[in-house]
């Protein structure tokens, strides 16, 4: 399942959106029974989510860079195999090439859609070229690239033909 959560705050208003997203995220991860992955697009957003964790939930969450990647994934696997919930908080790099089949990633939470930063010189040149021809760079470049990245991230929850994933994206865009 894919749920696009409705937030009142616009994701462009970082402070207000993060506050609302973190509140919803904490509510959702409290119900995780197996493995889950939370993907963030900013370190500050991830830090705020970690800081907001209630004491009882801190032992369930593993945070990227708190341990080497291999140790973090090993600990996650052990917890899930022992029937314990385990939630990984990670940045965009955990949205690619991370193999968590079955119960290891039964839930995927996406804090914000992974739009590419607008400061890429090649991307800017393409956007200017399209705009000069009366075309919409956002719809022709940004949306397709973000869609591909979102599909790749969703793939963390669906690794085999028999996997089922519950995906929540807090970005209503």
Coordinates of C-alpha atoms in Angstrom, one line a residue:
X1 CA 0.0 0.0 0.0
X2 CA 1.1 3.6 -0.7
X3 CA -0.4 6.3 1.5
X4 CA 0.3 10.0 0.6
X5 CA -0.4 11.5 4.0
X6 CA -2.1 14.8 4.1
X7 CA -0.1 17.4 6.0
X8 CA -1.5 20.9 6.7
X9 CA 2.0 22.4 6.4
X10 CA 3.5 22.9 3.0
X11 CA 6.9 21.0 2.7
X12 CA 8.4 24.2 1.4
X13 CA 7.9 25.6 5.0
X14 CA 10.6 23.4 6.5
X15 CA 10.1 24.2 10.2
X16 CA 6.3 23.8 10.2
X17 CA 6.3 20.8 7.9
X18 CA 9.0 19.0 9.9
X19 CA 7.2 19.5 13.2
X20 CA 4.0 18.1 11.8
X21 CA 5.7 15.3 9.9
X22 CA 7.7 14.2 13.0
X23 CA 4.5 14.0 15.0
X24 CA 2.8 11.8 12.4
X25 CA 6.0 9.7 12.0
X26 CA 6.3 9.0 15.7
X27 CA 2.6 7.9 15.8
X28 CA 3.2 5.6 12.8
X29 CA 6.4 4.0 13.9
X30 CA 4.9 3.2 17.4
X31 CA 2.8 0.7 15.6
X32 CA 5.6 -1.1 13.7
X33 CA 5.8 -4.8 14.5
X34 CA 8.7 -5.9 12.3
X35 CA 11.3 -4.0 10.3
X36 CA 10.9 -0.5 9.0
X37 CA 12.9 2.1 7.2
X38 CA 12.5 5.9 7.4
X39 CA 14.1 7.9 4.7
X40 CA 14.9 11.6 5.2
X41 CA 16.1 14.2 2.7
X42 CA 17.9 16.3 5.2
X43 CA 20.1 15.6 8.2
X44 CA 18.4 18.4 10.2
X45 CA 15.0 16.7 9.7
X46 CA 16.4 13.4 10.8
X47 CA 18.0 14.9 13.8
X48 CA 14.8 16.5 14.8
X49 CA 13.0 13.2 14.5
X50 CA 15.6 11.5 16.6
X51 CA 15.4 14.2 19.3
X52 CA 11.6 13.8 19.4
X53 CA 11.7 10.1 20.1
X54 CA 10.2 9.1 23.4
X55 CA 12.6 7.3 25.7
X56 CA 10.7 4.0 25.2
X57 CA 11.1 4.2 21.4
X58 CA 14.8 5.0 21.4
X59 CA 15.8 1.4 21.8
X60 CA 13.9 0.5 18.6
X61 CA 15.4 3.0 16.3
X62 CA 18.8 2.6 14.6
X63 CA 20.2 5.8 13.1
X64 CA 22.5 6.0 10.0
X65 CA 26.1 6.9 11.0
X66 CA 25.6 6.0 14.6
X67 CA 27.1 2.7 13.7
X68 CA 28.9 1.5 10.6
X69 CA 26.4 0.4 7.9
X70 CA 27.1 -3.3 8.1
X71 CA 26.8 -3.3 11.9
X72 CA 23.6 -1.3 11.8
X73 CA 22.0 -3.7 9.2
X74 CA 23.2 -6.7 11.2
X75 CA 21.6 -5.4 14.4
X76 CA 18.4 -4.6 12.4
X77 CA 18.3 -8.2 11.0
X78 CA 18.9 -9.7 14.5
X79 CA 16.1 -7.7 16.1
X80 CA 13.5 -8.6 13.4
X81 CA 14.6 -12.3 13.4
X82 CA 14.0 -12.3 17.2
X83 CA 10.5 -11.0 16.7
X84 CA 11.4 -7.5 17.9
X85 CA 10.5 -4.2 16.0
X86 CA 13.4 -2.4 14.5
X87 CA 13.3 1.0 12.7
X88 CA 16.2 2.4 10.6
X89 CA 16.4 6.2 10.2
X90 CA 18.5 6.9 7.1
X91 CA 19.3 9.5 4.5
X92 CA 18.8 9.3 0.8
X93 CA 21.7 6.8 0.3
X94 CA 19.6 4.2 2.2
X95 CA 17.0 4.6 -0.5
X96 CA 19.3 2.9 -2.9
X97 CA 21.0 -0.5 -2.9
X98 CA 19.7 -1.5 0.5
X99 CA 18.4 -5.1 0.5
X100 CA 15.8 -5.6 3.2
X101 CA 13.5 -8.3 2.0
X102 CA 10.3 -9.5 3.7
X103 CA 9.8 -8.5 7.3
X104 CA 13.1 -6.5 7.4
X105 CA 11.3 -3.7 5.6
X106 CA 7.5 -4.3 6.1
X107 CA 7.1 -0.5 6.5
X108 CA 8.7 2.4 4.6
X109 CA 8.2 6.0 5.7
X110 CA 9.3 8.8 3.4
X111 CA 9.7 12.1 5.2
X112 CA 9.7 14.2 2.1
X113 CA 9.8 13.6 -1.6
X114 CA 13.4 13.4 -3.0
X115 CA 13.4 16.4 -5.3
X116 CA 16.8 17.1 -6.7
X117 CA 18.4 20.4 -5.5
X118 CA 18.0 23.2 -8.1
X119 CA 21.7 24.1 -7.9
X120 CA 22.9 21.5 -10.5
X121 CA 24.6 23.4 -13.4
X122 CA 23.6 20.8 -16.0
X123 CA 20.0 20.7 -14.7
X124 CA 19.8 24.5 -14.7
X125 CA 21.1 24.6 -18.3
X126 CA 18.4 22.1 -19.4
X127 CA 15.7 24.0 -17.5
X128 CA 16.7 27.2 -19.2
X129 CA 16.7 25.6 -22.6
X130 CA 13.2 24.1 -22.0
X131 CA 11.9 27.4 -20.6
X132 CA 13.3 29.3 -23.6
X133 CA 11.2 27.1 -25.8
X134 CA 8.0 27.7 -23.8
X135 CA 8.1 24.3 -22.1
X136 CA 7.8 23.5 -18.4
X137 CA 11.1 22.3 -16.8
X138 CA 9.5 21.3 -13.6
X139 CA 7.0 18.9 -15.3
X140 CA 9.5 17.7 -17.9
X141 CA 12.6 17.3 -15.7
X142 CA 11.9 17.5 -12.0
X143 CA 8.7 15.5 -11.7
X144 CA 10.0 12.5 -13.8
X145 CA 13.3 12.4 -11.9
X146 CA 11.5 12.5 -8.6
X147 CA 9.1 9.8 -9.7
X148 CA 12.0 7.5 -10.6
X149 CA 13.7 8.2 -7.2
X150 CA 10.4 7.6 -5.4
X151 CA 9.9 4.3 -7.2
X152 CA 13.5 3.3 -6.3
X153 CA 12.8 4.2 -2.6
X154 CA 9.6 2.2 -2.7
X155 CA 11.7 -0.7 -3.9
X156 CA 13.3 -1.0 -0.4
X157 CA 9.9 -2.4 0.8
X158 CA 9.3 -4.7 -2.1
X159 CA 12.4 -6.8 -2.8
X160 CA 10.8 -10.1 -3.9
X161 CA 7.7 -11.2 -5.7
X162 CA 6.1 -12.2 -2.4
X163 CA 7.0 -9.1 -0.4
X164 CA 4.2 -6.7 0.7
X165 CA 5.1 -3.2 1.8
X166 CA 3.2 -0.5 3.6
X167 CA 4.6 2.8 2.4
X168 CA 3.7 6.2 3.9
X169 CA 4.9 9.5 2.3
X170 CA 4.3 12.5 4.4
X171 CA 4.8 14.9 1.4
X172 CA 1.4 15.6 -0.1
X173 CA 3.0 17.0 -3.3

